[in-house]
mmCIF file of C-alpha atoms in Angstrom:
data_model
loop_
_atom_site.group_PDB
_atom_site.id
_atom_site.type_symbol
_atom_site.label_atom_id
_atom_site.label_comp_id
_atom_site.label_asym_id
_atom_site.label_seq_id
_atom_site.Cartn_x
_atom_site.Cartn_y
_atom_site.Cartn_z
ATOM 1 C CA UNK P 1 0.000 0.000 0.000
ATOM 2 C CA UNK P 2 1.335 3.437 -0.863
ATOM 3 C CA UNK P 3 0.195 6.847 0.265
ATOM 4 C CA UNK P 4 2.554 8.765 -1.980
ATOM 5 C CA UNK P 5 4.282 10.568 0.861
ATOM 6 C CA UNK P 6 1.527 13.099 1.353
ATOM 7 C CA UNK P 7 -0.816 14.023 4.177
ATOM 8 C CA UNK P 8 -4.188 12.307 4.282
ATOM 9 C CA UNK P 9 -7.194 14.627 4.367
ATOM 10 C CA UNK P 10 -9.369 13.238 7.116
ATOM 11 C CA UNK P 11 -12.643 14.214 8.784
ATOM 12 C CA UNK P 12 -12.865 15.137 12.440
ATOM 13 C CA UNK P 13 -12.259 12.245 14.869
ATOM 14 C CA UNK P 14 -13.313 9.754 15.974
ATOM 15 C CA UNK P 15 -12.214 7.286 13.307
ATOM 16 C CA UNK P 16 -9.914 4.271 13.180
ATOM 17 C CA UNK P 17 -6.270 3.792 12.240
ATOM 18 C CA UNK P 18 -4.514 0.639 11.083
ATOM 19 C CA UNK P 19 -0.837 1.197 11.803
ATOM 20 C CA UNK P 20 1.176 -1.208 9.654
ATOM 21 C CA UNK P 21 4.937 -1.237 10.214
ATOM 22 C CA UNK P 22 7.074 -3.614 8.201
ATOM 23 C CA UNK P 23 10.576 -4.505 7.196
ATOM 24 C CA UNK P 24 11.063 -5.443 3.558
ATOM 25 C CA UNK P 25 13.418 -8.202 2.507
ATOM 26 C CA UNK P 26 16.453 -6.942 0.599
ATOM 27 C CA UNK P 27 15.332 -7.804 -2.898
ATOM 28 C CA UNK P 28 15.032 -5.909 -6.122
ATOM 29 C CA UNK P 29 12.049 -6.032 -8.440
ATOM 30 C CA UNK P 30 9.760 -8.716 -7.069
ATOM 31 C CA UNK P 31 6.263 -7.505 -7.805
ATOM 32 C CA UNK P 32 5.922 -5.644 -4.522
ATOM 33 C CA UNK P 33 5.504 -2.152 -5.946
ATOM 34 C CA UNK P 34 2.901 -3.346 -8.443
ATOM 35 C CA UNK P 35 0.914 -5.100 -5.722
ATOM 36 C CA UNK P 36 1.208 -2.132 -3.364
ATOM 37 C CA UNK P 37 -0.127 0.167 -6.058
ATOM 38 C CA UNK P 38 -2.936 -2.240 -6.889
ATOM 39 C CA UNK P 39 -3.989 -2.612 -3.241
ATOM 40 C CA UNK P 40 -3.894 1.126 -2.745
ATOM 41 C CA UNK P 41 -6.234 1.621 -5.716
ATOM 42 C CA UNK P 42 -8.533 -1.075 -4.346
ATOM 43 C CA UNK P 43 -8.703 0.277 -0.802
ATOM 44 C CA UNK P 44 -9.646 3.718 -2.078
ATOM 45 C CA UNK P 45 -12.878 2.230 -3.392
ATOM 46 C CA UNK P 46 -13.579 0.447 -0.140
ATOM 47 C CA UNK P 47 -16.582 1.761 1.829
ATOM 48 C CA UNK P 48 -15.425 3.578 4.949
ATOM 49 C CA UNK P 49 -11.841 4.116 3.779
ATOM 50 C CA UNK P 50 -10.788 7.674 4.695
ATOM 51 C CA UNK P 51 -7.173 7.982 3.589
ATOM 52 C CA UNK P 52 -3.644 6.729 4.190
ATOM 53 C CA UNK P 53 -0.109 7.918 4.739
ATOM 54 C CA UNK P 54 2.884 5.788 3.907
ATOM 55 C CA UNK P 55 6.651 6.021 3.931
ATOM 56 C CA UNK P 56 9.541 3.573 3.555
ATOM 57 C CA UNK P 57 13.100 4.400 4.484
ATOM 58 C CA UNK P 58 16.309 3.454 2.742
ATOM 59 C CA UNK P 59 16.900 0.633 5.202
ATOM 60 C CA UNK P 60 13.705 -1.178 4.236
ATOM 61 C CA UNK P 61 11.664 -0.243 7.311
ATOM 62 C CA UNK P 62 8.308 1.318 6.495
ATOM 63 C CA UNK P 63 5.164 2.605 8.161
ATOM 64 C CA UNK P 64 1.749 2.857 6.515
ATOM 65 C CA UNK P 65 -1.207 4.225 8.442
ATOM 66 C CA UNK P 66 -4.602 3.611 6.837
ATOM 67 C CA UNK P 67 -7.658 5.376 8.234
ATOM 68 C CA UNK P 68 -11.199 4.009 8.245
ATOM 69 C CA UNK P 69 -14.564 5.184 9.486
ATOM 70 C CA UNK P 70 -15.213 2.142 11.616
ATOM 71 C CA UNK P 71 -14.035 -1.239 12.790
ATOM 72 C CA UNK P 72 -16.523 -2.786 10.370
ATOM 73 C CA UNK P 73 -14.864 -0.984 7.454
ATOM 74 C CA UNK P 74 -11.501 -2.400 8.562
ATOM 75 C CA UNK P 75 -12.965 -5.903 8.790
ATOM 76 C CA UNK P 76 -14.536 -5.584 5.332
ATOM 77 C CA UNK P 77 -11.201 -4.550 3.825
ATOM 78 C CA UNK P 78 -9.525 -7.478 5.539
ATOM 79 C CA UNK P 79 -12.109 -9.794 3.918
ATOM 80 C CA UNK P 80 -11.575 -8.324 0.423
ATOM 81 C CA UNK P 81 -10.974 -11.167 -2.052
ATOM 82 C CA UNK P 82 -7.664 -9.734 -3.293
ATOM 83 C CA UNK P 83 -6.332 -8.876 0.140
ATOM 84 C CA UNK P 84 -5.762 -12.387 1.465
ATOM 85 C CA UNK P 85 -3.493 -13.513 -1.402
ATOM 86 C CA UNK P 86 -1.535 -10.258 -1.043
ATOM 87 C CA UNK P 87 -0.999 -10.959 2.654
ATOM 88 C CA UNK P 88 0.185 -14.455 1.785
ATOM 89 C CA UNK P 89 2.699 -13.117 -0.753
ATOM 90 C CA UNK P 90 3.835 -10.638 1.870
ATOM 91 C CA UNK P 91 4.803 -13.476 4.180
ATOM 92 C CA UNK P 92 6.300 -15.772 1.563
ATOM 93 C CA UNK P 93 8.118 -13.146 -0.513
ATOM 94 C CA UNK P 94 8.234 -9.531 0.600
ATOM 95 C CA UNK P 95 8.596 -9.060 4.337
ATOM 96 C CA UNK P 96 11.060 -9.913 7.056
ATOM 97 C CA UNK P 97 8.329 -9.077 9.525
ATOM 98 C CA UNK P 98 5.490 -6.734 10.305
ATOM 99 C CA UNK P 99 3.371 -5.337 13.146
ATOM 100 C CA UNK P 100 -0.250 -4.276 12.900
ATOM 101 C CA UNK P 101 -1.901 -2.095 15.527
ATOM 102 C CA UNK P 102 -5.535 -1.113 15.271
ATOM 103 C CA UNK P 103 -6.416 2.077 17.105
ATOM 104 C CA UNK P 104 -9.287 4.484 17.602
ATOM 105 C CA UNK P 105 -8.234 8.065 16.856
ATOM 106 C CA UNK P 106 -9.559 10.315 19.605
ATOM 107 C CA UNK P 107 -8.227 13.691 18.489
ATOM 108 C CA UNK P 108 -6.135 15.210 15.727
ATOM 109 C CA UNK P 109 -4.539 18.487 14.820
ATOM 110 C CA UNK P 110 -2.117 19.746 12.248
ATOM 111 C CA UNK P 111 -0.038 22.666 11.115
ATOM 112 C CA UNK P 112 1.136 23.992 7.743
ATOM 113 C CA UNK P 113 3.740 26.610 6.974
ATOM 114 C CA UNK P 114 2.265 29.747 5.448
ATOM 115 C CA UNK P 115 3.056 29.759 1.756
ATOM 116 C CA UNK K 1 12.410 11.705 17.296
ATOM 117 C CA UNK K 2 13.973 8.584 15.798
ATOM 118 C CA UNK K 3 13.106 4.966 16.277
ATOM 119 C CA UNK K 4 16.047 3.693 14.282
ATOM 120 C CA UNK K 5 13.887 1.868 11.784
ATOM 121 C CA UNK K 6 13.149 -1.044 14.072
ATOM 122 C CA UNK K 7 10.015 -2.543 15.581
ATOM 123 C CA UNK K 8 8.964 -1.306 19.008
ATOM 124 C CA UNK K 9 8.518 -4.006 21.632
ATOM 125 C CA UNK K 10 5.194 -3.225 23.236
ATOM 126 C CA UNK K 11 2.991 -4.792 25.899
ATOM 127 C CA UNK K 12 -0.473 -6.121 25.162
ATOM 128 C CA UNK K 13 -3.074 -3.452 24.317
ATOM 129 C CA UNK K 14 -4.711 -1.245 25.357
ATOM 130 C CA UNK K 15 -2.209 1.601 25.163
ATOM 131 C CA UNK K 16 -1.984 4.897 23.282
ATOM 132 C CA UNK K 17 -0.329 5.954 20.046
ATOM 133 C CA UNK K 18 0.759 9.413 18.952
ATOM 134 C CA UNK K 19 0.944 9.279 15.158
ATOM 135 C CA UNK K 20 3.138 12.139 13.974
ATOM 136 C CA UNK K 21 3.436 12.608 10.220
ATOM 137 C CA UNK K 22 5.519 15.459 8.864
ATOM 138 C CA UNK K 23 7.151 16.905 5.814
ATOM 139 C CA UNK K 24 10.639 18.280 6.298
ATOM 140 C CA UNK K 25 11.797 21.410 4.551
ATOM 141 C CA UNK K 26 14.467 20.753 1.945
ATOM 142 C CA UNK K 27 17.490 21.828 3.950
ATOM 143 C CA UNK K 28 20.789 20.260 4.791
ATOM 144 C CA UNK K 29 22.358 20.235 8.234
ATOM 145 C CA UNK K 30 20.174 22.440 10.386
ATOM 146 C CA UNK K 31 20.273 20.862 13.814
ATOM 147 C CA UNK K 32 17.265 18.634 13.168
ATOM 148 C CA UNK K 33 19.042 15.291 13.534
ATOM 149 C CA UNK K 34 20.725 16.389 16.758
ATOM 150 C CA UNK K 35 17.407 17.558 18.228
ATOM 151 C CA UNK K 36 15.608 14.414 17.084
ATOM 152 C CA UNK K 37 18.214 12.243 18.764
ATOM 153 C CA UNK K 38 18.091 14.343 21.914
ATOM 154 C CA UNK K 39 14.277 14.192 22.127
ATOM 155 C CA UNK K 40 14.327 10.452 21.519
ATOM 156 C CA UNK K 41 16.745 9.976 24.428
ATOM 157 C CA UNK K 42 14.547 12.177 26.623
ATOM 158 C CA UNK K 43 11.278 10.446 25.828
ATOM 159 C CA UNK K 44 12.759 7.070 26.681
ATOM 160 C CA UNK K 45 13.133 8.235 30.253
ATOM 161 C CA UNK K 46 9.577 9.562 30.353
ATOM 162 C CA UNK K 47 7.186 7.666 32.651
ATOM 163 C CA UNK K 48 4.683 5.713 30.621
ATOM 164 C CA UNK K 49 6.649 5.781 27.364
ATOM 165 C CA UNK K 50 6.477 2.335 25.765
ATOM 166 C CA UNK K 51 8.396 2.620 22.511
ATOM 167 C CA UNK K 52 8.425 4.257 19.091
ATOM 168 C CA UNK K 53 8.833 3.510 15.414
ATOM 169 C CA UNK K 54 10.005 6.094 12.936
ATOM 170 C CA UNK K 55 10.857 6.353 9.277
ATOM 171 C CA UNK K 56 11.519 9.175 6.817
ATOM 172 C CA UNK K 57 11.525 8.746 3.077
ATOM 173 C CA UNK K 58 13.792 10.312 0.489
ATOM 174 C CA UNK K 59 11.145 12.891 -0.381
ATOM 175 C CA UNK K 60 11.134 14.363 3.131
ATOM 176 C CA UNK K 61 7.844 12.845 4.291
ATOM 177 C CA UNK K 62 8.106 10.938 7.568
ATOM 178 C CA UNK K 63 5.975 9.080 10.079
ATOM 179 C CA UNK K 64 6.838 8.553 13.735
ATOM 180 C CA UNK K 65 4.504 6.608 15.997
ATOM 181 C CA UNK K 66 5.235 6.923 19.721
ATOM 182 C CA UNK K 67 3.453 4.639 22.154
ATOM 183 C CA UNK K 68 2.474 5.508 25.707
ATOM 184 C CA UNK K 69 0.670 3.764 28.549
ATOM 185 C CA UNK K 70 -1.932 6.445 28.990
ATOM 186 C CA UNK K 71 -3.254 9.828 27.931
ATOM 187 C CA UNK K 72 -1.676 11.253 31.082
ATOM 188 C CA UNK K 73 1.756 10.008 29.968
ATOM 189 C CA UNK K 74 1.237 11.751 26.602
ATOM 190 C CA UNK K 75 0.228 14.973 28.351
ATOM 191 C CA UNK K 76 3.272 14.815 30.637
ATOM 192 C CA UNK K 77 5.603 14.406 27.651
ATOM 193 C CA UNK K 78 3.915 17.327 25.951
ATOM 194 C CA UNK K 79 4.621 19.428 29.055
ATOM 195 C CA UNK K 80 8.303 18.421 29.197
ATOM 196 C CA UNK K 81 10.447 21.549 29.500
ATOM 197 C CA UNK K 82 12.565 20.703 26.447
ATOM 198 C CA UNK K 83 9.651 19.684 24.260
ATOM 199 C CA UNK K 84 8.012 23.079 23.756
ATOM 200 C CA UNK K 85 11.135 24.799 22.355
ATOM 201 C CA UNK K 86 11.675 21.811 20.050
ATOM 202 C CA UNK K 87 8.108 22.182 18.728
ATOM 203 C CA UNK K 88 8.750 25.870 18.171
ATOM 204 C CA UNK K 89 11.932 25.169 16.195
ATOM 205 C CA UNK K 90 9.977 22.573 14.218
ATOM 206 C CA UNK K 91 7.588 25.267 13.052
ATOM 207 C CA UNK K 92 10.140 28.009 12.460
ATOM 208 C CA UNK K 93 12.893 25.887 10.923
ATOM 209 C CA UNK K 94 12.324 22.232 10.150
ATOM 210 C CA UNK K 95 8.861 21.412 8.873
ATOM 211 C CA UNK K 96 6.664 22.308 5.952
ATOM 212 C CA UNK K 97 3.797 20.860 7.924
ATOM 213 C CA UNK K 98 2.714 18.086 10.242
ATOM 214 C CA UNK K 99 -0.300 16.131 11.469
ATOM 215 C CA UNK K 100 -0.718 14.627 14.926
ATOM 216 C CA UNK K 101 -3.329 11.992 15.666
ATOM 217 C CA UNK K 102 -3.755 10.565 19.130
ATOM 218 C CA UNK K 103 -5.291 7.114 19.229
ATOM 219 C CA UNK K 104 -6.094 4.300 21.615
ATOM 220 C CA UNK K 105 -4.651 0.998 20.403
ATOM 221 C CA UNK K 106 -7.288 -1.695 20.802
ATOM 222 C CA UNK K 107 -5.472 -4.732 19.409
ATOM 223 C CA UNK K 108 -2.133 -5.652 17.913
ATOM 224 C CA UNK K 109 -0.468 -8.580 16.220
ATOM 225 C CA UNK K 110 2.715 -9.232 14.353
ATOM 226 C CA UNK K 111 4.640 -11.713 12.278
ATOM 227 C CA UNK K 112 8.350 -12.501 11.810
ATOM 228 C CA UNK K 113 10.006 -14.647 9.176
ATOM 229 C CA UNK K 114 11.585 -17.776 10.615
ATOM 230 C CA UNK K 115 15.336 -17.280 10.703
#
């Protein structure tokens, strides 16, 4: 999943966050980027999906935070027919490991530099 | 704040997450790395701090997630005497913008490749 390195535009809390941190295996072209792009397109059409932010560092460690309206929206995305095979490829091919934390966002605030 | 690109070792939920996403200004050495390292050392001694994960991409977008036992632990860190001037330098010098979302982690699970 990719968020393009930009801020997600989200409604006022409460909503839910899926915090996905992962370490990629040190491999070159292996279909990961294509699958990440495909999943990101899919999730954007998912009911209750609000937005995502994603970044991966040079060392292969990455964090993606995907935001959803509700726990049910998260569960529906998890049940998506193309999500399970992607998770399986993640474990067999792409990741050294990952952590998933599901959280309820209670409050949020931001700041932007004046242009 | 830096997590070194490694997974945080956390207790079982519930606990709290401060999701800090930011875009750095395009500048070279400006004291940011020194301050980030200093704040990371400080927060590790903060009561109720559980761990953090952090990554910044080549484009300057970064996500740090810091985990705390409680809302009170988050508030105490926010009040830390060295934290306010760091926030101020963030706005005057280091960031194009940032978003902070405070969330209660309800559940968590992870996976590691067998060695």
